[in-house]
Short mmCIF file of N, CA and C in Angstrom, two decimals:
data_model
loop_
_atom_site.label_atom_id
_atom_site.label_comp_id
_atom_site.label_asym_id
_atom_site.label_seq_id
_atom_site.Cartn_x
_atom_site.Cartn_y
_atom_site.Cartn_z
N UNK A 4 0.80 -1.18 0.00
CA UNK A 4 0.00 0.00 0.00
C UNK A 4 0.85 1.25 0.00
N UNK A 5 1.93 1.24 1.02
CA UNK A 5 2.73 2.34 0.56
C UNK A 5 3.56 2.63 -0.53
N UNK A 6 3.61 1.20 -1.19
CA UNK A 6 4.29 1.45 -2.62
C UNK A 6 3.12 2.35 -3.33
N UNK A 7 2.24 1.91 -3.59
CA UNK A 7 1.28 2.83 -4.30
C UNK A 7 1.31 4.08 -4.07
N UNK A 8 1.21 4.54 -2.54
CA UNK A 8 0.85 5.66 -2.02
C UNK A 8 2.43 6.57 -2.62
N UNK A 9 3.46 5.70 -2.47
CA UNK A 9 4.69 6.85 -3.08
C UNK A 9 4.54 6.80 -4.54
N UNK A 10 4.21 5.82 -5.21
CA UNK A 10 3.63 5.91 -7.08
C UNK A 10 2.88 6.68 -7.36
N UNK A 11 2.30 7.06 -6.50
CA UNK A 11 0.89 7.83 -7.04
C UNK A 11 1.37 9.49 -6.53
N UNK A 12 2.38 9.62 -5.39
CA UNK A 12 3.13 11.15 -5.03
C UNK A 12 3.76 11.31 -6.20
N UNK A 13 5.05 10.24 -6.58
CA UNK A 13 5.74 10.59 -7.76
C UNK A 13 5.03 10.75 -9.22
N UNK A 14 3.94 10.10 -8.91
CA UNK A 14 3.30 10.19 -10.36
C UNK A 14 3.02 11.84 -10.27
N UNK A 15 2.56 12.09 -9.28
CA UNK A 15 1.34 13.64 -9.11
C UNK A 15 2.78 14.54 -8.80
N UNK A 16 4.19 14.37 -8.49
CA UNK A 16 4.87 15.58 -8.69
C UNK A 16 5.06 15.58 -10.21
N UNK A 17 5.54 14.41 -10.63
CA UNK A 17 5.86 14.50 -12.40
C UNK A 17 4.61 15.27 -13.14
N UNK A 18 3.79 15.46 -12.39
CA UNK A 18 2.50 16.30 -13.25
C UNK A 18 2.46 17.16 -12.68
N UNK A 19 2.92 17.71 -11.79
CA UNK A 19 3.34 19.39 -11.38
C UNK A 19 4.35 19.90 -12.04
N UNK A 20 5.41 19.12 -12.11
CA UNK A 20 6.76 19.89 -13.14
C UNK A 20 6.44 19.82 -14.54
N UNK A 21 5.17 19.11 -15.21
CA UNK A 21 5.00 18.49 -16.39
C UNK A 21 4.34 20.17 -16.60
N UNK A 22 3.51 20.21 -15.69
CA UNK A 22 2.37 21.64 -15.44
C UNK A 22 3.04 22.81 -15.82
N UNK A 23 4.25 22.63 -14.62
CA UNK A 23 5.16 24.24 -14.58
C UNK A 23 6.01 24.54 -15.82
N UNK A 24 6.62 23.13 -16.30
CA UNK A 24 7.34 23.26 -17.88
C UNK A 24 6.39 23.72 -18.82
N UNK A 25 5.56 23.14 -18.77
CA UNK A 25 4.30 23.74 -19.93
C UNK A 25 3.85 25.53 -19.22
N UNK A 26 3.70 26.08 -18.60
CA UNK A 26 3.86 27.33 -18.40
C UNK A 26 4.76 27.69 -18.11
N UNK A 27 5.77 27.71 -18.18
CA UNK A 27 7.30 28.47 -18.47
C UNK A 27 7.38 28.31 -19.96
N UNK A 28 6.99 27.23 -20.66
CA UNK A 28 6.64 27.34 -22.31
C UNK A 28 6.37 27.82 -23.24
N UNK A 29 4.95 27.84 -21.93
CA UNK A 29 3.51 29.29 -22.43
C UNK A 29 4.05 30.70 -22.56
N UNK A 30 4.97 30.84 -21.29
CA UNK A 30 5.02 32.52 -20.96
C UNK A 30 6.49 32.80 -21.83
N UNK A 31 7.45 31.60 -22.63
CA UNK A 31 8.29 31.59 -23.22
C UNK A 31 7.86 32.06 -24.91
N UNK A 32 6.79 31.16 -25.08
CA UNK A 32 6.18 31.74 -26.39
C UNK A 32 5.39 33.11 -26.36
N UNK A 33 4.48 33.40 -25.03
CA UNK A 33 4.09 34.56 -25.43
C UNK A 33 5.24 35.69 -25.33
N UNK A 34 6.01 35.56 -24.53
CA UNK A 34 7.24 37.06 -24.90
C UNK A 34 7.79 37.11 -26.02
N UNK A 35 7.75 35.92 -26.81
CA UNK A 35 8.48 35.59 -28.08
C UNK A 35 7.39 36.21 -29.04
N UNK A 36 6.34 35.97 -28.69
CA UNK A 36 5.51 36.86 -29.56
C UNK A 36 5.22 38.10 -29.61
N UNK A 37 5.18 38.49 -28.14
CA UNK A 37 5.14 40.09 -27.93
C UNK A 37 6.49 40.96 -28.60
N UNK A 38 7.63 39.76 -29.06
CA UNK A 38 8.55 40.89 -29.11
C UNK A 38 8.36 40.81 -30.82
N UNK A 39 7.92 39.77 -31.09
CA UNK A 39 7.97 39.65 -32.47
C UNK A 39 6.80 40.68 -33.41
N UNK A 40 5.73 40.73 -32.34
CA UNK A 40 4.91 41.87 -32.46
C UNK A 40 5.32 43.50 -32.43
N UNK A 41 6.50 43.29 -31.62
CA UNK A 41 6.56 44.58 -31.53
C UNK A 41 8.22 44.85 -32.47
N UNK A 42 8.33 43.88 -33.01
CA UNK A 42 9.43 44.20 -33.74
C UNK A 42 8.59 44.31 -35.22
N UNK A 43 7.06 43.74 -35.61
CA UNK A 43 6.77 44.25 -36.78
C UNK A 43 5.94 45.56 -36.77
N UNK A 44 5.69 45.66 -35.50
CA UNK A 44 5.08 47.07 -35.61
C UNK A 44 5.62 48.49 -35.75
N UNK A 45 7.46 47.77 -35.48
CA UNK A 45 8.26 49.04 -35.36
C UNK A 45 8.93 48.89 -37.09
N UNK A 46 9.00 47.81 -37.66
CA UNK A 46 9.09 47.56 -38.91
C UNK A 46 8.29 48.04 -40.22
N UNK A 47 6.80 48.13 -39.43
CA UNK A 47 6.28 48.87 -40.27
C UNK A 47 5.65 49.87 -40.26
N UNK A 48 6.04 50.70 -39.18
CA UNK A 48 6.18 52.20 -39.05
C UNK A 48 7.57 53.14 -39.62
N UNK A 49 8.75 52.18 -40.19
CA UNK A 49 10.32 52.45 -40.43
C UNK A 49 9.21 52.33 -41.53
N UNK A 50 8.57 51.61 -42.27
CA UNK A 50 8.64 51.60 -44.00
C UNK A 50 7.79 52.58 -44.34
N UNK A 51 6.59 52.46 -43.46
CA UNK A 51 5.65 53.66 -43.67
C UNK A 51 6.36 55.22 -43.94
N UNK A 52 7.06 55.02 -43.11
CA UNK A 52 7.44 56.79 -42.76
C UNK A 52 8.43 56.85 -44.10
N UNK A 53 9.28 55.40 -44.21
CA UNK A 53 10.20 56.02 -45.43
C UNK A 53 9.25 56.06 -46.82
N UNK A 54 8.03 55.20 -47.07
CA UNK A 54 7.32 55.47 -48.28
C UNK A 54 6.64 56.78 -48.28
N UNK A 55 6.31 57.53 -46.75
CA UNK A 55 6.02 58.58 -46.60
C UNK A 55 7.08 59.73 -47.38
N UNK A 56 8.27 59.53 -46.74
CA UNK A 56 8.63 60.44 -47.34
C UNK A 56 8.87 60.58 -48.76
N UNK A 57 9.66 58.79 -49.12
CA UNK A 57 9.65 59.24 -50.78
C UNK A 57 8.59 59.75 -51.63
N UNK A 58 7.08 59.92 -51.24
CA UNK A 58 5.96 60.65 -51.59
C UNK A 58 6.50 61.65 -51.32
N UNK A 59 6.72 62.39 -50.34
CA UNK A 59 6.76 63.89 -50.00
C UNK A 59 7.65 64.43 -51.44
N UNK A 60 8.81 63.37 -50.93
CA UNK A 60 9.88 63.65 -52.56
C UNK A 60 9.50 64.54 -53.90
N UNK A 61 8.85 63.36 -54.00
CA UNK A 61 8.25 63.14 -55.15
C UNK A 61 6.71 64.25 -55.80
N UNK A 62 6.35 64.27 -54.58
CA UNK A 62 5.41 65.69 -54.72
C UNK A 62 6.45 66.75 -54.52
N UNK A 63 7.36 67.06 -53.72
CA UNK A 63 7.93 68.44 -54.08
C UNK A 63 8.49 68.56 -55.30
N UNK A 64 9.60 67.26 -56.03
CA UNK A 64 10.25 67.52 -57.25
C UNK A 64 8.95 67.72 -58.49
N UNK A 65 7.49 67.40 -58.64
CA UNK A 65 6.74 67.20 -59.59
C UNK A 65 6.20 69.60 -59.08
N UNK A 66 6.06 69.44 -57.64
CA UNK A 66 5.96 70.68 -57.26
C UNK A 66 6.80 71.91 -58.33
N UNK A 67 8.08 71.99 -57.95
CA UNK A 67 9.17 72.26 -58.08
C UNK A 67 9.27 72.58 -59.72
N UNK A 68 8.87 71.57 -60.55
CA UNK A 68 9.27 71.53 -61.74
C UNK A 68 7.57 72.08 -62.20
N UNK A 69 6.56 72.30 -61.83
CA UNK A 69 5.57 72.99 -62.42
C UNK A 69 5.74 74.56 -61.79
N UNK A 70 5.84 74.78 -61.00
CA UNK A 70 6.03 76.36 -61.23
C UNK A 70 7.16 76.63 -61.57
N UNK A 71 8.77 76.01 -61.78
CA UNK A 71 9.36 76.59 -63.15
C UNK A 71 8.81 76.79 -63.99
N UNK A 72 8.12 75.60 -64.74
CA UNK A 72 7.13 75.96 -65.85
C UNK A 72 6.40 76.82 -65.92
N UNK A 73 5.99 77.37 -64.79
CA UNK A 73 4.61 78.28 -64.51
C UNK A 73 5.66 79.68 -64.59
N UNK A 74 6.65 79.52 -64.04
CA UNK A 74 7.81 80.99 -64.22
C UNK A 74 8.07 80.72 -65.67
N UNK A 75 8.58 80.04 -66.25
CA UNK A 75 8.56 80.19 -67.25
C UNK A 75 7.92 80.58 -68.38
N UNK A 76 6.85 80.05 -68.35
CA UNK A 76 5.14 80.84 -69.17
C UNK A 76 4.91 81.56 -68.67
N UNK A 77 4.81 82.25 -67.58
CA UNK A 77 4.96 84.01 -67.17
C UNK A 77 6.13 84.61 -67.64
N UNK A 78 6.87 84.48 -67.49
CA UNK A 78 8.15 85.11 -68.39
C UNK A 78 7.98 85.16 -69.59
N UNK A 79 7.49 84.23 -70.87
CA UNK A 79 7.13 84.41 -71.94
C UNK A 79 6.19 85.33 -71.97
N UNK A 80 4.97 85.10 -71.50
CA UNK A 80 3.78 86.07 -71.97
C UNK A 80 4.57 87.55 -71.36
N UNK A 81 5.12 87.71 -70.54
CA UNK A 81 5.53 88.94 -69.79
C UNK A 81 6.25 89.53 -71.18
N UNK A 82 7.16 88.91 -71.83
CA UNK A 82 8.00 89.25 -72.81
C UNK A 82 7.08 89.34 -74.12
N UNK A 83 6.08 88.46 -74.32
CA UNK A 83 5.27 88.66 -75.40
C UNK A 83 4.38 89.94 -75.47
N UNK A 84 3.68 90.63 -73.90
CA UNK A 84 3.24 91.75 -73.77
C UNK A 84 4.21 92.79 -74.15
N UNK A 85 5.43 92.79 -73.11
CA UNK A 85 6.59 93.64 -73.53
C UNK A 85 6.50 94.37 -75.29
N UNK A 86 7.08 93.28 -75.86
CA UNK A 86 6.72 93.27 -77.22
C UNK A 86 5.72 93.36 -77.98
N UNK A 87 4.62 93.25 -77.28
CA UNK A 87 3.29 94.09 -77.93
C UNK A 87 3.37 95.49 -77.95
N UNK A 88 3.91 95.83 -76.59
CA UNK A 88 3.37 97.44 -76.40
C UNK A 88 4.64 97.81 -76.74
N UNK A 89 5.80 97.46 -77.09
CA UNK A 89 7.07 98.53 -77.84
C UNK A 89 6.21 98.55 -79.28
N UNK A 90 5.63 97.34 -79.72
CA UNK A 90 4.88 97.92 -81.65
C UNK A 90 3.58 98.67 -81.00
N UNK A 91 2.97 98.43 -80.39
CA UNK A 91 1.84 99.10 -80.23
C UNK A 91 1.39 100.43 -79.31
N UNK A 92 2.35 100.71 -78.51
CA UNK A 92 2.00 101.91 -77.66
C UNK A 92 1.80 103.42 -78.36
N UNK A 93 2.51 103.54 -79.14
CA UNK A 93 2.25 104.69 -79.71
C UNK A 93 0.59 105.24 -80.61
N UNK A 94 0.85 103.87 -80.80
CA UNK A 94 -1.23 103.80 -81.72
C UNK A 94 -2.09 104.00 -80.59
N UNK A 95 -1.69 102.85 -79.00
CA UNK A 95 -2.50 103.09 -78.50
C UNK A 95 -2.81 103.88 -77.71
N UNK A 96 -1.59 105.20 -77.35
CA UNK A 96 -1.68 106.35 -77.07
C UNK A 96 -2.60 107.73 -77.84
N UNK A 97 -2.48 107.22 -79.06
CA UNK A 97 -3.39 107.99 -79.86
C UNK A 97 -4.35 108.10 -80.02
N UNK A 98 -4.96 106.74 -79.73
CA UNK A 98 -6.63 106.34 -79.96
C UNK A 98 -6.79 106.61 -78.54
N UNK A 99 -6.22 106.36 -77.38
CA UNK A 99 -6.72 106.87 -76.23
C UNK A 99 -6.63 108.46 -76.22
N UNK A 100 -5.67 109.32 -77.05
CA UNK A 100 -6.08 110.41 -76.87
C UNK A 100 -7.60 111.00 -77.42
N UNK A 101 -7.56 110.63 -78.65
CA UNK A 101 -8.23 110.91 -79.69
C UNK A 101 -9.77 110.47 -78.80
N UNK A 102 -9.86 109.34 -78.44
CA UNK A 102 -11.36 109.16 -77.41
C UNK A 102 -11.64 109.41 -76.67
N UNK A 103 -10.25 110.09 -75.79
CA UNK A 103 -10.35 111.49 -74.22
C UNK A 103 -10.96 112.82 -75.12
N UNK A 104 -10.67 113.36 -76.14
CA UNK A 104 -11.14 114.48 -76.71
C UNK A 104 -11.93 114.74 -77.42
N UNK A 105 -12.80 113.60 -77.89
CA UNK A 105 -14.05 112.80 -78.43
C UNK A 105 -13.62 113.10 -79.83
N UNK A 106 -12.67 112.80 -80.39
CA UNK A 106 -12.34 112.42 -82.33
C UNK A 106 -12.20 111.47 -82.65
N UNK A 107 -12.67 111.12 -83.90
CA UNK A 107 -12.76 109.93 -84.00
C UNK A 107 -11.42 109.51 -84.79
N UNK A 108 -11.28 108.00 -84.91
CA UNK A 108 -9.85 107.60 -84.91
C UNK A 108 -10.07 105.87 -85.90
N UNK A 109 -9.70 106.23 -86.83
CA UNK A 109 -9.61 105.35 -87.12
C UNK A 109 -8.78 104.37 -88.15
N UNK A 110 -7.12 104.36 -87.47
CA UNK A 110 -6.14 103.96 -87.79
C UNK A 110 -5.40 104.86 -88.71
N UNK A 111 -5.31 105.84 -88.67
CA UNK A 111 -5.00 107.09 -89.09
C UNK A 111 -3.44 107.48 -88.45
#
């Protein structure tokens, strides 16, 4: 009877350490996951921010290169007016006089 009674202690500690290995297991895999979690969350906040910026990039250089353009086609028309009114100011000084003093004008 006391053989049993110590078979049945050793049986029931081997299922306490069987218990405690399996939660030291448990709490082995979940830190393993928490870190693995938190190593993709920091992974994909590094990619985010860098696809963030190569957008930013990429909108300033597309930025950048339309209002050159936009300086540039103001500079033309600026120069195309220019060059209107060196051929044309003198006519259109005339016809504005000529319609301040009520005469009529007509390419004269």
């Amino acid at each position: 009877m006391e053989n049993i009674i110590n078979q049945l202690s050793r049986i029931e500690e081997k299922a306490v350490r069987i218990m405690e290995a399996a939660d030291d297991q448990k709490k082995d895999i979940s830190q393993k996951m928490e870190q693995q979690t938190r190593e993709f969350d920091n992974q994909l906040v590094a990619d985010t921010k860098k696809r963030l910026q190569k957008m930013q990039e990429k909108l300033n250089l597309e930025k950048d290169k339309e209002l050159e353009k936009q300086k540039a086609d103001n500079l033309e028309y600026q120069n195309l007016l220019k060059q209107k009114f060196q051929q044309n100011h003198t006519k259109w000084a005339t016809e504005l006089l000529h319609e301040l003093i009520g005469v009529s004008y007509y390419g004269k």
